[in-house]
PDB file of C-alpha atoms in Angstrom:
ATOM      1  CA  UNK A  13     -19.474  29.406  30.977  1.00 61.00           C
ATOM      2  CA  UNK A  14     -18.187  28.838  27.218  1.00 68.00           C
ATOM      3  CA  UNK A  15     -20.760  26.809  25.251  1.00 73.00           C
ATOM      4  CA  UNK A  16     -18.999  23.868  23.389  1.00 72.00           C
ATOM      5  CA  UNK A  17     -18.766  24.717  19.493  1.00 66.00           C
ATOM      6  CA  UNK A  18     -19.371  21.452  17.140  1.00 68.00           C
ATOM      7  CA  UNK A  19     -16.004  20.428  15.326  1.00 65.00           C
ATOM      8  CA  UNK A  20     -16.910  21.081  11.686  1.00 63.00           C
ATOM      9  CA  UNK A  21     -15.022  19.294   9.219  1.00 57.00           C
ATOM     10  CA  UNK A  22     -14.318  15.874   7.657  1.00 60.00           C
ATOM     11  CA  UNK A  23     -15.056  12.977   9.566  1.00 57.00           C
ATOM     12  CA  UNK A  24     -14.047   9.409   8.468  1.00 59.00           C
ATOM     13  CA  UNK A  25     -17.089   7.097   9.032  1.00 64.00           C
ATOM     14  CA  UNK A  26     -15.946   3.478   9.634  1.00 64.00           C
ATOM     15  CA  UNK A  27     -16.399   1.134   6.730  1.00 66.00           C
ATOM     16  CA  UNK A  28     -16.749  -2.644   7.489  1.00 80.00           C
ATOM     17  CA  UNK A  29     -15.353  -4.621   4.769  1.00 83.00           C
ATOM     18  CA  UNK A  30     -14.439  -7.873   5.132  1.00 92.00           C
ATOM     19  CA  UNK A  31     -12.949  -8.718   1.273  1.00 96.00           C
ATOM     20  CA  UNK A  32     -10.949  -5.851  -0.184  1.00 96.00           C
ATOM     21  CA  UNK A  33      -8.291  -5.490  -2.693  1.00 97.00           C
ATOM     22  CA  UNK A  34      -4.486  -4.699  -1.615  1.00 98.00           C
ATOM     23  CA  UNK A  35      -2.158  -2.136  -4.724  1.00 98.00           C
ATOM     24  CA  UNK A  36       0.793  -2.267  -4.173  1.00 98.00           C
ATOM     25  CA  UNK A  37       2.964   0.346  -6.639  1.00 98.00           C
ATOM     26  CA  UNK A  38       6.920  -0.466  -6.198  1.00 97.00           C
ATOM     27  CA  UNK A  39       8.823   1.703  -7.844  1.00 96.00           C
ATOM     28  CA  UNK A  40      12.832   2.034  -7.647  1.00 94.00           C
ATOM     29  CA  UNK A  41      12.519   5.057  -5.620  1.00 96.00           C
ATOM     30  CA  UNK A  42       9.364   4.271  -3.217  1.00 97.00           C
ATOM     31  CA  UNK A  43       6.654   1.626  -2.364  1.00 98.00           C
ATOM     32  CA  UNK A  44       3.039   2.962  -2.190  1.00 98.00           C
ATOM     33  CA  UNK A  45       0.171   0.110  -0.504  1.00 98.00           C
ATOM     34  CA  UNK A  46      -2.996   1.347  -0.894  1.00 98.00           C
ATOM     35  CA  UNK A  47      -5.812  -0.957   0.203  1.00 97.00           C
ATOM     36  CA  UNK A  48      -9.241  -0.296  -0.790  1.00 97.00           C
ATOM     37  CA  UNK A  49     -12.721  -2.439  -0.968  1.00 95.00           C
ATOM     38  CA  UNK A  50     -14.009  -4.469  -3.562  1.00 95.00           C
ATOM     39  CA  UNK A  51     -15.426  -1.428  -4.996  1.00 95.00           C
ATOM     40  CA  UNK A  52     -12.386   0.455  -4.991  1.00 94.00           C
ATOM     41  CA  UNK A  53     -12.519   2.994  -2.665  1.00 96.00           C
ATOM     42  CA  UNK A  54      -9.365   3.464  -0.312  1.00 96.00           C
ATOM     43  CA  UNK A  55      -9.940   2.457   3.340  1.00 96.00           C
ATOM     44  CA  UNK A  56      -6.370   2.645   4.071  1.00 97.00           C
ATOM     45  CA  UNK A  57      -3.178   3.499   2.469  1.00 98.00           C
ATOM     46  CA  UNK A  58       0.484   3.941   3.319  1.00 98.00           C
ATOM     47  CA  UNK A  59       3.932   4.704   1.758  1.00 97.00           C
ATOM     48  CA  UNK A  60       7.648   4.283   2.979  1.00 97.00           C
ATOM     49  CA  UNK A  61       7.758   7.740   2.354  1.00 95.00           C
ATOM     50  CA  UNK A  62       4.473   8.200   4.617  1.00 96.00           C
ATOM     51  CA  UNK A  63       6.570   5.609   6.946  1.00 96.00           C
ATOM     52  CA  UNK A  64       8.683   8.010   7.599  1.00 96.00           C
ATOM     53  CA  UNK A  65      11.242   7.227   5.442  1.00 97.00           C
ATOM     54  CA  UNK A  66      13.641   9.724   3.579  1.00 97.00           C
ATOM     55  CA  UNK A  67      15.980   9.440   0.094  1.00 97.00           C
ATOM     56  CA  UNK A  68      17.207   6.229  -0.972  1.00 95.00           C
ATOM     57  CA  UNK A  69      15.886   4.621   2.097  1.00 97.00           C
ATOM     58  CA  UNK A  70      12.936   4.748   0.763  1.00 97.00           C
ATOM     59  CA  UNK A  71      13.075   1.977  -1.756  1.00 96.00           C
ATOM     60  CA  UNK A  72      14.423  -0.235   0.214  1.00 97.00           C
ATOM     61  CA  UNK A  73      12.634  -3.593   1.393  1.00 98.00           C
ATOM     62  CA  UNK A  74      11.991  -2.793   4.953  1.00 98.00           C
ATOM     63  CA  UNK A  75      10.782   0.756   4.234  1.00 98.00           C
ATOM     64  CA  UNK A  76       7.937  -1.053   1.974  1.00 98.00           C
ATOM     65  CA  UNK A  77       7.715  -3.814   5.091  1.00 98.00           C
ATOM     66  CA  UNK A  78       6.830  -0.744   6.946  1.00 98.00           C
ATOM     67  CA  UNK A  79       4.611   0.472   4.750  1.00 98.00           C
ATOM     68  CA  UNK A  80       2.609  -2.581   4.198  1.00 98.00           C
ATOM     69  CA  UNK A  81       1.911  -3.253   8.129  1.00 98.00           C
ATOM     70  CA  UNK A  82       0.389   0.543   8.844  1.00 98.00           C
ATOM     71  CA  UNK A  83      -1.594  -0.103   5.360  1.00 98.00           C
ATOM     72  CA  UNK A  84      -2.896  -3.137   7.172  1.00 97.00           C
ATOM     73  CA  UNK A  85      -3.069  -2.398  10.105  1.00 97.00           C
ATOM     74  CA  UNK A  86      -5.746   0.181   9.202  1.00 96.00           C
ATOM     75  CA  UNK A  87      -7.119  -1.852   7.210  1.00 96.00           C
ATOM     76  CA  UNK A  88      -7.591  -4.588  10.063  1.00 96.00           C
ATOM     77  CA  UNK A  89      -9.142  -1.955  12.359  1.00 96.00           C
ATOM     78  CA  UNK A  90     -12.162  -0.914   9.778  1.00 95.00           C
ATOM     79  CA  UNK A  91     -13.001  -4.882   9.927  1.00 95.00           C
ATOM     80  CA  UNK A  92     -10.608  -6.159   6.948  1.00 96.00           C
ATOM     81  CA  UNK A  93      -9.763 -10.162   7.100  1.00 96.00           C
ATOM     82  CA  UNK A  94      -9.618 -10.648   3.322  1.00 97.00           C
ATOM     83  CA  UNK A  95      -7.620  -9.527   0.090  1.00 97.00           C
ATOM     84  CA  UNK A  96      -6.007  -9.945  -3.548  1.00 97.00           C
ATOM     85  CA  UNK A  97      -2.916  -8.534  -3.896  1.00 98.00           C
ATOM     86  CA  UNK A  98      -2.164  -6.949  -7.154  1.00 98.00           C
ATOM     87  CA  UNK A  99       1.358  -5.625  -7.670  1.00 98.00           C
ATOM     88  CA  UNK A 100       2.912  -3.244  -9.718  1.00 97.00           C
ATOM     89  CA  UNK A 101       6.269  -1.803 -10.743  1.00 96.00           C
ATOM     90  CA  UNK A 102       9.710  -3.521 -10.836  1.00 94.00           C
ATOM     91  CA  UNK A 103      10.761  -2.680  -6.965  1.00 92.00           C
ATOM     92  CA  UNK A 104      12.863  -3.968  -4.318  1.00 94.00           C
ATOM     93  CA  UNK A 105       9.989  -4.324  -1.601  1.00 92.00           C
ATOM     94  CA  UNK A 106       7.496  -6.135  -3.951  1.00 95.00           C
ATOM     95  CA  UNK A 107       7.451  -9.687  -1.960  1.00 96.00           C
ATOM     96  CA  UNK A 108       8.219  -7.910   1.037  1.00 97.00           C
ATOM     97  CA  UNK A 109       5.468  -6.458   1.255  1.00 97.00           C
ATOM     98  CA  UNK A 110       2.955  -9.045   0.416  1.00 97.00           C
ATOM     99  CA  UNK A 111       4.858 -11.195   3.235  1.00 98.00           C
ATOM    100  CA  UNK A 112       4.364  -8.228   5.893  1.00 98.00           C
ATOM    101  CA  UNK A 113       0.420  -7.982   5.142  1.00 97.00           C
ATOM    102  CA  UNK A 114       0.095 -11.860   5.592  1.00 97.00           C
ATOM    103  CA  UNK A 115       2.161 -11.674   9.156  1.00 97.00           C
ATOM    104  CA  UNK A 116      -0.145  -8.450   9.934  1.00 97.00           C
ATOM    105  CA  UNK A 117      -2.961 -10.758   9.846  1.00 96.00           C
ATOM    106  CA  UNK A 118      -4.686 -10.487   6.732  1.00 96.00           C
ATOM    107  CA  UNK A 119      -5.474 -13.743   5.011  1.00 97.00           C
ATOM    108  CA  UNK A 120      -4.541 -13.430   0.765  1.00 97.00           C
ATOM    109  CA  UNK A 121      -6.378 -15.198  -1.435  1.00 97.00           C
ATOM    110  CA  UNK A 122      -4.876 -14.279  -4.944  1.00 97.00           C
ATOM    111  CA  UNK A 123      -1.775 -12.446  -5.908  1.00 98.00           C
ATOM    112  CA  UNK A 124      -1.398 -11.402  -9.184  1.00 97.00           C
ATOM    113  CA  UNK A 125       1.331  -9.379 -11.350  1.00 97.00           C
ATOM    114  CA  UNK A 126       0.077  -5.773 -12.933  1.00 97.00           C
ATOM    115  CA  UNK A 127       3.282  -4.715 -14.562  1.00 95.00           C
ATOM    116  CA  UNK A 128       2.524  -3.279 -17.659  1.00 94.00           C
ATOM    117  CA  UNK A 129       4.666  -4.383 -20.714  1.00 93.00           C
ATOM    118  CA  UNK A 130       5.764  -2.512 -23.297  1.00 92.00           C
ATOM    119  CA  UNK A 131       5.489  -3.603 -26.774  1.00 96.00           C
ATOM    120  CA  UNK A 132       8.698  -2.344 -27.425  1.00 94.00           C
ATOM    121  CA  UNK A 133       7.705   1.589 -26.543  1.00 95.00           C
ATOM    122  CA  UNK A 134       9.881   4.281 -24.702  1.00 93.00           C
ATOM    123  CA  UNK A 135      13.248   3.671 -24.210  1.00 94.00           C
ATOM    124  CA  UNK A 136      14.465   2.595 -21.144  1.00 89.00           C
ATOM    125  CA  UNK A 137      16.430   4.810 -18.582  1.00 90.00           C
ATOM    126  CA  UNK A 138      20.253   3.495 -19.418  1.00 92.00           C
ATOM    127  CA  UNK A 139      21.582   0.960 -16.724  1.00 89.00           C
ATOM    128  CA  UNK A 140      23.725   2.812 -13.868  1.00 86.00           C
ATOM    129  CA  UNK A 141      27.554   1.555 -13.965  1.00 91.00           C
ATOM    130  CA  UNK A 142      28.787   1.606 -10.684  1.00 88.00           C
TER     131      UNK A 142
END
């Protein structure tokens, strides 16, 4: 009879973190949540791309709704029930994403705008006419 080899390899221990802090990068093109603990190290992330999303799709609201519930879902499961939300970037899913990880369960205690602004730097990408 075949002994049983030991699975080498990676193995994601299970953090318990109540408190944690919730990125959320919204771009034009995509919408990246990435949730991590207080310290800063990911416990769960997700992306509309990750979603399962493709093209233009992917910056729209309900690809970053998507997004946001697996992120916190995840995030519920390692023993999450607190967060800030910190949000960055100028895209479409920005509140609807912060609305999907409060109806996923997670309770949000601060939400706060990371947007950095230029002091009149790079030029910006000319406007599309349509």
């Amino acid at each position: 009879m075949a002994r049983q080899l030991k699975k080498s390899g990676a193995r994601k221990n299970k953090r318990n973190a109540v408190n944690g802090i919730t990125h959320i990068k919204s771009t034009f093109n995509n919408t990246i949540v990435t949730i991590t603990n207080l310290k800063g190290e990911t416990l769960s992330w997700s992306s509309s791309g990750a979603s399962g999303f493709k093209g233009a799709k992917k910056g729209t609201p309900f690809a970053a709704q998507t997004a946001a519930e697996k992120a916190a879902k995840q995030a519920i499961d390692q023993g999450m029930r607190q967060t800030e939300v910190l949000v960055n970037g100028p895209g479409a899913g920005r509140e609807t994403a912060i609305r999907a990880l409060q109806a996923a369960g997670l309770e949000i205690t601060l939400i706060k705008d990371i947007t950095p602004v230029p002091h009149n730097g790079c030029r910006p990408p000319k406007k599309r006419r349509v």
